[in-house]
GROMACS .gro file of C-alpha atoms in nm:
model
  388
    1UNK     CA    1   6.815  -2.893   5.782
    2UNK     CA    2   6.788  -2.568   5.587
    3UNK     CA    3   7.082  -2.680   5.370
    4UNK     CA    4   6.899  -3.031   5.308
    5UNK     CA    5   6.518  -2.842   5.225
    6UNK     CA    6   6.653  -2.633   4.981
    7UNK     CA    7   6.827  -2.898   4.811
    8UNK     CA    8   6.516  -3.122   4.743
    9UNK     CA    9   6.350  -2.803   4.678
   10UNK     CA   10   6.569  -2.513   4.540
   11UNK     CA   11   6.228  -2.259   4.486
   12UNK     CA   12   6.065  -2.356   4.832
   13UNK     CA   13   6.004  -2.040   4.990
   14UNK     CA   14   5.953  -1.777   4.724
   15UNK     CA   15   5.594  -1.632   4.588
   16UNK     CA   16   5.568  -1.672   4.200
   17UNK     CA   17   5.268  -1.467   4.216
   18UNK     CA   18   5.457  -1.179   4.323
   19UNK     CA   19   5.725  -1.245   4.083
   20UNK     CA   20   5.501  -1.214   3.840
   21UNK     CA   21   5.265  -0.919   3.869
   22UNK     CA   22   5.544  -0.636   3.797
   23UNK     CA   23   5.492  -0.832   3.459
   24UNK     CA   24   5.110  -0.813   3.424
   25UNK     CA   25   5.093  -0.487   3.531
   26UNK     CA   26   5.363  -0.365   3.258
   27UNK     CA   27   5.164  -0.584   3.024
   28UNK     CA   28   4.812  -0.429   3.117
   29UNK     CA   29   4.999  -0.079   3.084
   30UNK     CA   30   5.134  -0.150   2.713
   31UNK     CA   31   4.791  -0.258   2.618
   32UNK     CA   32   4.610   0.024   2.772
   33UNK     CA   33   4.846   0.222   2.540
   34UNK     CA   34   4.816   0.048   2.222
   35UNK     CA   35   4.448   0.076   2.240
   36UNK     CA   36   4.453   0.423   2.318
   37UNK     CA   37   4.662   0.523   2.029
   38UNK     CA   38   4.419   0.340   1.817
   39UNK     CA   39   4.127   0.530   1.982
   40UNK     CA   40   4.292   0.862   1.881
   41UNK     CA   41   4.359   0.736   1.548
   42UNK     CA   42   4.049   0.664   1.461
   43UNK     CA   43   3.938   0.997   1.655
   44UNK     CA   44   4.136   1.193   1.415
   45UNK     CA   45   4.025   1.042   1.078
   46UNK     CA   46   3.678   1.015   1.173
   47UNK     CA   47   3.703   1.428   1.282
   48UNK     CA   48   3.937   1.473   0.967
   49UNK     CA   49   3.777   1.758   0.739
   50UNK     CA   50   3.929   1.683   0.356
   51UNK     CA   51   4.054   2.016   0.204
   52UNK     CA   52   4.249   1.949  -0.093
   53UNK     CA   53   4.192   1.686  -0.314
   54UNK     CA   54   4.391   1.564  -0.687
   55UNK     CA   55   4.237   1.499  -1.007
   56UNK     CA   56   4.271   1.147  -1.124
   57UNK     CA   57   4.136   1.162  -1.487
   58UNK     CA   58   3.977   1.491  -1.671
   59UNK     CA   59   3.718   1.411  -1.919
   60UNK     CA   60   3.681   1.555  -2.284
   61UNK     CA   61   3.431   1.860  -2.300
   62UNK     CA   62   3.077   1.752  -2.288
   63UNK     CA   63   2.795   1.867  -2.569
   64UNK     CA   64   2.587   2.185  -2.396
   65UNK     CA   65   2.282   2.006  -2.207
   66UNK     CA   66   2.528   1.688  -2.076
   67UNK     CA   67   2.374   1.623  -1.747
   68UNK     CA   68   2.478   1.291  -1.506
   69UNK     CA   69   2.299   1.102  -1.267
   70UNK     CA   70   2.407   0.812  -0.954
   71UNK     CA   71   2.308   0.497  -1.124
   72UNK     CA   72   2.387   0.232  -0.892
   73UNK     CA   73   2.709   0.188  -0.855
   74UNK     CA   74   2.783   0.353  -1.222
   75UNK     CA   75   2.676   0.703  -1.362
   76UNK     CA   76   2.447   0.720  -1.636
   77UNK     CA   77   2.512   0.995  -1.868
   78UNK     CA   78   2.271   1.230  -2.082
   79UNK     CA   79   2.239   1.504  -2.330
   80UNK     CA   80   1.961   1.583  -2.625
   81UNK     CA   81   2.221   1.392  -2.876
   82UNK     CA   82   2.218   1.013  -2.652
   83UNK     CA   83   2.304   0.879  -2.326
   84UNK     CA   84   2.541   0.672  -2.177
   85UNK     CA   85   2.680   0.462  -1.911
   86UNK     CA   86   2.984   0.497  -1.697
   87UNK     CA   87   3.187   0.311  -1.429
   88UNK     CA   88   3.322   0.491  -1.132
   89UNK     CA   89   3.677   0.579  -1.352
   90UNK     CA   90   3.463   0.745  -1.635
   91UNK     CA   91   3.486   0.462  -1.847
   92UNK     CA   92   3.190   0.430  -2.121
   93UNK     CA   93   3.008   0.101  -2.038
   94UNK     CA   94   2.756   0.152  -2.320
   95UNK     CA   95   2.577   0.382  -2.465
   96UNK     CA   96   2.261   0.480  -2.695
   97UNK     CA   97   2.175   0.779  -2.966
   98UNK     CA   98   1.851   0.964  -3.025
   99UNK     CA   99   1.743   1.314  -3.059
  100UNK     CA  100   1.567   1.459  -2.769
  101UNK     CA  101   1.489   1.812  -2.759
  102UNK     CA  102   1.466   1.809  -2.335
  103UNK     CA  103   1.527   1.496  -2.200
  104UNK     CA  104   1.430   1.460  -1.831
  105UNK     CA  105   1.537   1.095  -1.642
  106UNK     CA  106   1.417   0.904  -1.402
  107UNK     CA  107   1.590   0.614  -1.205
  108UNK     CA  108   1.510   0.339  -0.971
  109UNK     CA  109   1.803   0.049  -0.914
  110UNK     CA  110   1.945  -0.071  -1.176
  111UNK     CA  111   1.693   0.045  -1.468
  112UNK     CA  112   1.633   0.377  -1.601
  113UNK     CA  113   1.393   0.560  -1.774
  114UNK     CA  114   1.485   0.887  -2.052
  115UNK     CA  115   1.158   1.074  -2.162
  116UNK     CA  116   1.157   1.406  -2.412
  117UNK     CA  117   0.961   1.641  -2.215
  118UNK     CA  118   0.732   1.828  -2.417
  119UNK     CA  119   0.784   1.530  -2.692
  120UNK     CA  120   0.640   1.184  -2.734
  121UNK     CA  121   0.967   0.939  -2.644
  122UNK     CA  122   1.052   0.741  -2.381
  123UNK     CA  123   1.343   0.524  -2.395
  124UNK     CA  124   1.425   0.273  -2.097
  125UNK     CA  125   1.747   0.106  -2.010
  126UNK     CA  126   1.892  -0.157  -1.757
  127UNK     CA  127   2.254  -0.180  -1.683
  128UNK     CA  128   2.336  -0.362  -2.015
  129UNK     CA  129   2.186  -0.111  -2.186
  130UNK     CA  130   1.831  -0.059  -2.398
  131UNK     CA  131   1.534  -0.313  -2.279
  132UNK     CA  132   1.279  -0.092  -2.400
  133UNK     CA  133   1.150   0.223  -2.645
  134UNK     CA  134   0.794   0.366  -2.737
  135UNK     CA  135   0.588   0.692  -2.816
  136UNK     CA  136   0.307   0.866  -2.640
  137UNK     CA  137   0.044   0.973  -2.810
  138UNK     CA  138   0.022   1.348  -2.638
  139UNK     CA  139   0.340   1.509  -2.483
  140UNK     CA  140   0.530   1.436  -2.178
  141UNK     CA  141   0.565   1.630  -1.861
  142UNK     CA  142   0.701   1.397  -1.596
  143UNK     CA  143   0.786   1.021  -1.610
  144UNK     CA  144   0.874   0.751  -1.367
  145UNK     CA  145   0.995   0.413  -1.368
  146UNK     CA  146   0.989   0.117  -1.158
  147UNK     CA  147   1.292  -0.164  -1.160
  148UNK     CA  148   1.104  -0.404  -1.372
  149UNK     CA  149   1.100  -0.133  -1.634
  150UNK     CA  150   0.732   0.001  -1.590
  151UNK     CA  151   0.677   0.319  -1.660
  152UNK     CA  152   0.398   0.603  -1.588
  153UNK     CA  153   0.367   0.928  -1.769
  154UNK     CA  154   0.219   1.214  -1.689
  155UNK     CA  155   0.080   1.378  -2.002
  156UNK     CA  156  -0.085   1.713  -2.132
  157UNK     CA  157  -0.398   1.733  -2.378
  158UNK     CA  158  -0.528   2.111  -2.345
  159UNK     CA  159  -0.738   2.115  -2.015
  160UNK     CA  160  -0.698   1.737  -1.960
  161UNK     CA  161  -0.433   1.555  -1.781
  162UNK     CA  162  -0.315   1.184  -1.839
  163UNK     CA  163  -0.120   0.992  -1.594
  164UNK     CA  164  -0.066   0.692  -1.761
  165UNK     CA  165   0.098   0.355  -1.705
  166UNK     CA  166   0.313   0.172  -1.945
  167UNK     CA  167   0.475  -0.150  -1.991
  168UNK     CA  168   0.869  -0.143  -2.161
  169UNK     CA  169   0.702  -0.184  -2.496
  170UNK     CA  170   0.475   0.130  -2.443
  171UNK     CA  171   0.197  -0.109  -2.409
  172UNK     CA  172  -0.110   0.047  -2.178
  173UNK     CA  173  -0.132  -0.047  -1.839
  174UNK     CA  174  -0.373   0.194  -1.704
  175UNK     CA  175  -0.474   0.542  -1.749
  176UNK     CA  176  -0.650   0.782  -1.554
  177UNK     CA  177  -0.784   1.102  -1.684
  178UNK     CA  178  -0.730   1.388  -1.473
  179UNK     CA  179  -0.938   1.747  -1.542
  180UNK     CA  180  -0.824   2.036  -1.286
  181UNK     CA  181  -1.259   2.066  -1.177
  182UNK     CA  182  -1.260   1.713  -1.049
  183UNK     CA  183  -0.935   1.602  -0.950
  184UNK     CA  184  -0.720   1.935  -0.924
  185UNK     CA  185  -0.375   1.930  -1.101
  186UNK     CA  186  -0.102   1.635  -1.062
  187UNK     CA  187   0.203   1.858  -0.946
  188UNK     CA  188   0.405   1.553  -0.906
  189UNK     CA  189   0.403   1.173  -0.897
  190UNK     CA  190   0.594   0.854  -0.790
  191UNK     CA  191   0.638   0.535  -0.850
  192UNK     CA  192   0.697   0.207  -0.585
  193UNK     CA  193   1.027   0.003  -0.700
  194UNK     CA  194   0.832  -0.290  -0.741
  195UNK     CA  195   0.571  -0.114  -0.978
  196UNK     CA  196   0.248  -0.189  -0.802
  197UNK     CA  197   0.188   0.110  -0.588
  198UNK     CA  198   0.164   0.520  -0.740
  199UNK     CA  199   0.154   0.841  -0.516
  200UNK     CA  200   0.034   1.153  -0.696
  201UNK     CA  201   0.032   1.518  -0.565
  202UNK     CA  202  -0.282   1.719  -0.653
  203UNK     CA  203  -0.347   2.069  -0.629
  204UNK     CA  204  -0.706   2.175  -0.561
  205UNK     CA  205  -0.884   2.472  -0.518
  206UNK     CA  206  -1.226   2.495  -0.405
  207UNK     CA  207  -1.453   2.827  -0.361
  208UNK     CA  208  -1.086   3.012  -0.321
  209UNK     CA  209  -0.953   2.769  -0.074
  210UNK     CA  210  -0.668   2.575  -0.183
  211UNK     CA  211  -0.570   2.252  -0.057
  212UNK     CA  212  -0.400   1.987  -0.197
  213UNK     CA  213  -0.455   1.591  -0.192
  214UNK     CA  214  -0.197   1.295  -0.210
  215UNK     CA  215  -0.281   1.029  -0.330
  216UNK     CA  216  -0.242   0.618  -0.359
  217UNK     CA  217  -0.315   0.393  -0.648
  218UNK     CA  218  -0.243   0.018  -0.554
  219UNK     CA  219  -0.274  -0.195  -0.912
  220UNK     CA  220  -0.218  -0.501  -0.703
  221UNK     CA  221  -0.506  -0.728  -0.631
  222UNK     CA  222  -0.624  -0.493  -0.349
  223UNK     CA  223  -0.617  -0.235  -0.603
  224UNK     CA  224  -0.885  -0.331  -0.834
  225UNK     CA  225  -1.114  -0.381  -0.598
  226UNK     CA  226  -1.142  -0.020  -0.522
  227UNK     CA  227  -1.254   0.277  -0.803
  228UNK     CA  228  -0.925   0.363  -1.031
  229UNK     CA  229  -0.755   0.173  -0.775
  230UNK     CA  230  -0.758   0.453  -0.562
  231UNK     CA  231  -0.643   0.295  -0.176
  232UNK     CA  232  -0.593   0.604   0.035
  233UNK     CA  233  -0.567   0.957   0.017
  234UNK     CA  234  -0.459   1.280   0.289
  235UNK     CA  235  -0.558   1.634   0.237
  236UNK     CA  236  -0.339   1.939   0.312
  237UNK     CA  237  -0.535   2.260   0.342
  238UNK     CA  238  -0.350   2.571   0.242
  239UNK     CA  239  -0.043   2.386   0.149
  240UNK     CA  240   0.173   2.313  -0.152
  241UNK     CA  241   0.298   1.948  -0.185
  242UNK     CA  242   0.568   2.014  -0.483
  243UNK     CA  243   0.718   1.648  -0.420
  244UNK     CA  244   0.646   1.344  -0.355
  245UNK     CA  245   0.847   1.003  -0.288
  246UNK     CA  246   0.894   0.630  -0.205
  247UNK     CA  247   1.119   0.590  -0.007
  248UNK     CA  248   1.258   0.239   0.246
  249UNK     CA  249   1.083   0.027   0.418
  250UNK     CA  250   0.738   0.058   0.225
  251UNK     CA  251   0.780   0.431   0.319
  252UNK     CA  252   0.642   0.726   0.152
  253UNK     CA  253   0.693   1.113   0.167
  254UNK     CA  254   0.494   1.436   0.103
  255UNK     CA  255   0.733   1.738   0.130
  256UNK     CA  256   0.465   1.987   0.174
  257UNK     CA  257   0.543   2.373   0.195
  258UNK     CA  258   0.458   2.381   0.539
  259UNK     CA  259   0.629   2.073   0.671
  260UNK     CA  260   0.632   1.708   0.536
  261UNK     CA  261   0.462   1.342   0.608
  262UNK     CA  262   0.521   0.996   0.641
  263UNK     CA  263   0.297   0.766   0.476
  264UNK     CA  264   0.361   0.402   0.533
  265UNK     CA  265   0.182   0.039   0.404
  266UNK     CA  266   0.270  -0.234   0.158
  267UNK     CA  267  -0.057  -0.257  -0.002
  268UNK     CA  268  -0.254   0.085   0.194
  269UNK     CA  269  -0.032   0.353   0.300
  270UNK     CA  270  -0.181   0.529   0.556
  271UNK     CA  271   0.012   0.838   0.729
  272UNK     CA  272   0.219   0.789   1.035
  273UNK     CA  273   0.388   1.110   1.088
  274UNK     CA  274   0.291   1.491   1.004
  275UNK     CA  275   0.595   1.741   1.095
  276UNK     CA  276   0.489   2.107   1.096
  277UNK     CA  277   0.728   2.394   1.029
  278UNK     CA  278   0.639   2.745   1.165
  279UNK     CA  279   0.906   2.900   0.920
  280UNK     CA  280   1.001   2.859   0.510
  281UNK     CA  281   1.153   2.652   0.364
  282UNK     CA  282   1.427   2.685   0.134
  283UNK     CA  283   1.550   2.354   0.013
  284UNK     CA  284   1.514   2.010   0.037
  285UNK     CA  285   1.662   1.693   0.034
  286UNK     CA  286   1.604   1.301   0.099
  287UNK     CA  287   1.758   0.970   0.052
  288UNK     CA  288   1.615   0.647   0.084
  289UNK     CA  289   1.608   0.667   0.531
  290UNK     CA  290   1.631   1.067   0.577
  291UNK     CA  291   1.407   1.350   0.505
  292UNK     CA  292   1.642   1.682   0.518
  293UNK     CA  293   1.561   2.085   0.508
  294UNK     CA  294   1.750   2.412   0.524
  295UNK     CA  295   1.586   2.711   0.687
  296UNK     CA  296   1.724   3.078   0.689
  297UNK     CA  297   1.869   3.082   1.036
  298UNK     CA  298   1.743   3.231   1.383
  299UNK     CA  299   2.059   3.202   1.558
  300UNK     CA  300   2.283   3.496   1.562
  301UNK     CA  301   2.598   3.460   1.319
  302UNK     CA  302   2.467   3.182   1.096
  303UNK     CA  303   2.240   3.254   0.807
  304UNK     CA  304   2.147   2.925   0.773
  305UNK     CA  305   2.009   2.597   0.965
  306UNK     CA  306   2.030   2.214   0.856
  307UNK     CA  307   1.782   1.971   0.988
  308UNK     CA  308   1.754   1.581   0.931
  309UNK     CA  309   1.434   1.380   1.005
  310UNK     CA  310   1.365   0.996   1.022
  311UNK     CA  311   1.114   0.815   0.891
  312UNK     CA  312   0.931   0.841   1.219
  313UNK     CA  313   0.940   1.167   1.159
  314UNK     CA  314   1.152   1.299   1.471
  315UNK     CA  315   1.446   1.525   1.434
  316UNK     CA  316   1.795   1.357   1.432
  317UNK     CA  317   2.037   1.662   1.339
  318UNK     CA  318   2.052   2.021   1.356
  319UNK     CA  319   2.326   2.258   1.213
  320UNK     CA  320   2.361   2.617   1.132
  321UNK     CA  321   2.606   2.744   0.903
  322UNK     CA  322   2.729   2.991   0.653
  323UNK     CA  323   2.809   2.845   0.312
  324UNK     CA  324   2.667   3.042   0.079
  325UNK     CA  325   2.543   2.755  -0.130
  326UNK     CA  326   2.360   2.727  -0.456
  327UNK     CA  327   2.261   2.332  -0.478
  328UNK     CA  328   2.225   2.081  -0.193
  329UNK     CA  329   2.157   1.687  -0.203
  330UNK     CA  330   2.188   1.394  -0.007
  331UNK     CA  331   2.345   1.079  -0.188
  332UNK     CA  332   2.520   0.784  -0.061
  333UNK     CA  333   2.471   0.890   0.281
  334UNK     CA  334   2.644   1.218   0.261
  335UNK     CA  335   2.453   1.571   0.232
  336UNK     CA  336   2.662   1.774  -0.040
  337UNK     CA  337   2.644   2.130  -0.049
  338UNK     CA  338   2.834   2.368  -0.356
  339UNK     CA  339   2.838   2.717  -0.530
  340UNK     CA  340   3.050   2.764  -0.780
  341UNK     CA  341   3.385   2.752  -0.653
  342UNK     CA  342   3.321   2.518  -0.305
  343UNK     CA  343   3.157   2.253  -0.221
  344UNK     CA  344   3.072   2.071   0.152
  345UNK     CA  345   3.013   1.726   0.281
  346UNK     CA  346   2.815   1.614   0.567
  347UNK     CA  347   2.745   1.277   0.674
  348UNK     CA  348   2.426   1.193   0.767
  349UNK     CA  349   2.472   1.233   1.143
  350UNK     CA  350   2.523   1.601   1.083
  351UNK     CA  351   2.953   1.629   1.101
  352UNK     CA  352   3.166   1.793   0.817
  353UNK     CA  353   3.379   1.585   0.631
  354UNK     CA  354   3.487   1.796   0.267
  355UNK     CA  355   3.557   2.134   0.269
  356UNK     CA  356   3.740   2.202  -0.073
  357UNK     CA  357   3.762   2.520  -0.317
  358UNK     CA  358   3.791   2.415  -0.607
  359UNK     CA  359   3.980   2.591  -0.898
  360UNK     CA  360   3.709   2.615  -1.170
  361UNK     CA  361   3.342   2.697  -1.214
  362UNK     CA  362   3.135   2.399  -1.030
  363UNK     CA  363   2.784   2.240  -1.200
  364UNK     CA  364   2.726   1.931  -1.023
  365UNK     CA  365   2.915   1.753  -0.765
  366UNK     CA  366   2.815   1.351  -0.758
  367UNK     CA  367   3.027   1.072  -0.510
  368UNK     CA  368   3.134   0.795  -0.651
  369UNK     CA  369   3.203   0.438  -0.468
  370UNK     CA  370   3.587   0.508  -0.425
  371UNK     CA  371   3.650   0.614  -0.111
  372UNK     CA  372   3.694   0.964  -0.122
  373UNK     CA  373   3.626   1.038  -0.531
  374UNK     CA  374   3.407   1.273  -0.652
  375UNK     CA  375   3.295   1.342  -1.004
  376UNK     CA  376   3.324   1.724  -1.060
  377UNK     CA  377   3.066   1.894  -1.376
  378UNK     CA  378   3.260   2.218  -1.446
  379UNK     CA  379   3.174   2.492  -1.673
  380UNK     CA  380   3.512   2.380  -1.920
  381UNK     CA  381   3.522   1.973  -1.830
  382UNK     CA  382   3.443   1.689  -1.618
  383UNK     CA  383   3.678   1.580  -1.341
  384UNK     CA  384   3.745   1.290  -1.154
  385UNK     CA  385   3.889   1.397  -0.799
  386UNK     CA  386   3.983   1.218  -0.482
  387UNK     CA  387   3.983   1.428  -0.165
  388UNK     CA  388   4.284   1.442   0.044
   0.00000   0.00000   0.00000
């Protein structure tokens, strides 16, 4: 009978599931594995500190003055002689003469703006290259642009201040006359991208108090409804506001020398955080979503401490360290750190990522898009690096 079963059926009797599961478990093993080898691989380039890099192109020597900037994705280029434009390789895209005897620049996207402080012209460029050119009547302290190619000016006559507002073919958009008695002095000023909104920083003093105010001018619709368009304003008594800022998200900034604030509003920016610091600062630095400061240290063996805030104004990182640095800045998402022979790189969250001493005498360090380049100002040339 046996004989005759296993003839009709010659796999009557055995378990397939069992057969099988040695194989799924060897399976689930092998996979566990792969995955975790990917996990560490990606454990160990993420914590991967770059400290060597090789130079990919070196640039002639550069006229004394050359200074560059991040423009977009390309670096724009500037001396007293001309500027120009560059792509990521160093290649000249365009570029434009004049005679400038201090040229100062301002950016915003893709459109720039190249005033002669202490002179009358302002030059203003997209991309492609010049959209616009014009001459103040009175000389130029500070200048901003927005990405349509507005521009305002902040200019000296004797005991008078102008902040005025320009179109690209110097025509006047507004003014507003400024006198240190009734307004206090503009110590600095800022543009929104779209052109519509200004925030101005100005020092007052009062019967020996000194305070100082910031500022909004909306020349939207809203705007005009309101005295010299003025649409809000917060005052800071006994404290400095050296800089002020749009930043994302219809976000503002006042780095104040006791802390900094958070103004936000599309049409009336109104402040939403005030962060207080009980100790002095020594530098500063911001992108469009951080707000970053360095503080001599309290912790023993450090001599210095890193902080990065949000726009809502809490803290999100905290580091102390010991480079001995000379410049810091926080561009493409990375805070960069150099002296003259090193430079760091943090990302944003606060971990190390370039560690490199470098061979010659370091004057600016700007990323690039490549992953990994740098463009290195040195006292002899320029370099373009990649980390490694």
């Amino acid at each position: 009978m046996l004989k005759d079963k296993l003839a009709k059926n010659p796999f009557q009797g055995f378990s397939f599931s069992k057969v099988r599961l040695p194989f799924k478990k060897r399976w689930q093993k092998l996979l566990f594995i792969f995955v975790l080898l990917i996990l560490i691989a990606g454990l160990v380039i993420i914590l991967k500190v770059e400290e060597n890099y090789m130079v990919l192109k070196e640039m002639d020597k550069d006229v004394a003055g050359t200074q560059y900037e991040q423009y977009g994705n390309r670096l724009l280029k500037y001396s007293p002689d001309g500027v120009s434009c560059l792509d990521s390789s160093g290649n000249v895209l365009w570029n434009n003469t004049f005679s400038m005897s201090s040229p100062i620049v301002d950016i915003c996207g893709s459109t720039a703006a190249v005033g002669d402080q202490q002179g009358t012209d302002i030059y203003i460029f997209d991309q492609s290259g010049q959209i616009g050119h014009f001459e103040t009547l009175l000389p130029i302290e500070k200048i901003k642009v927005a990405s349509q190619g507005v521009v305002a000016a902040v200019l000296e006559d004797g005991d008078v201040t102008w902040i005025n507002f320009y179109d690209t073919n110097g025509n006047l958009i507004a003014e507003n006359r400024t006198t240190i008695d009734e307004s206090g002095y503009p110590l600095d000023i800022a543009l929104s991208s779209d052109g519509l909104k200004m925030m101005v920083s100005f020092l007052c003093a009062t019967s020996g108090e000194m305070y100082t105010n910031v500022v909004f001018y909306n020349f939207d619709s809203i705007g005009q409804a309101e005295i010299n368009n003025l649409v809000s304003e917060g005052t800071y008594s006994g404290a400095i506001v050296p800089e002020v800022d749009f930043l994302a998200k219809d976000s503002a900034v006042a780095l104040r020398s006791d802390g900094f604030s958070i103004y936000r509003g599309r049409e009336i920016p109104e402040e939403t955080a005030n962060v207080e610091f009980d100790k002095e600062i020594l530098s500063t630095f911001h992108d469009n979503d951080h707000i970053g400061f360095i503080f001599k240290s309290d912790r023993e063996g450090y001599d210095y401490e890193l902080c990065v805030y949000g726009l809502n104004g809490r803290r999100t990182v905290r580091k102390y360290f010991n480079f001995d640095y000379k410049q810091v800045k926080m561009e493409r998402g990375n805070i960069i750190l150099f002296n003259d022979k090193e430079f760091l790189v943090y990302s944003d969250a606060g971990r190390r990522k370039v560690s490199i001493a470098y061979q010659k005498s370091i004057q600016n360090v700007i990323p690039l898009g490549g992953l990994g380049t740098y463009l290195i100002v040195t006292g002899e040339n320029t370099e373009l690096i990649r980390v490694i």
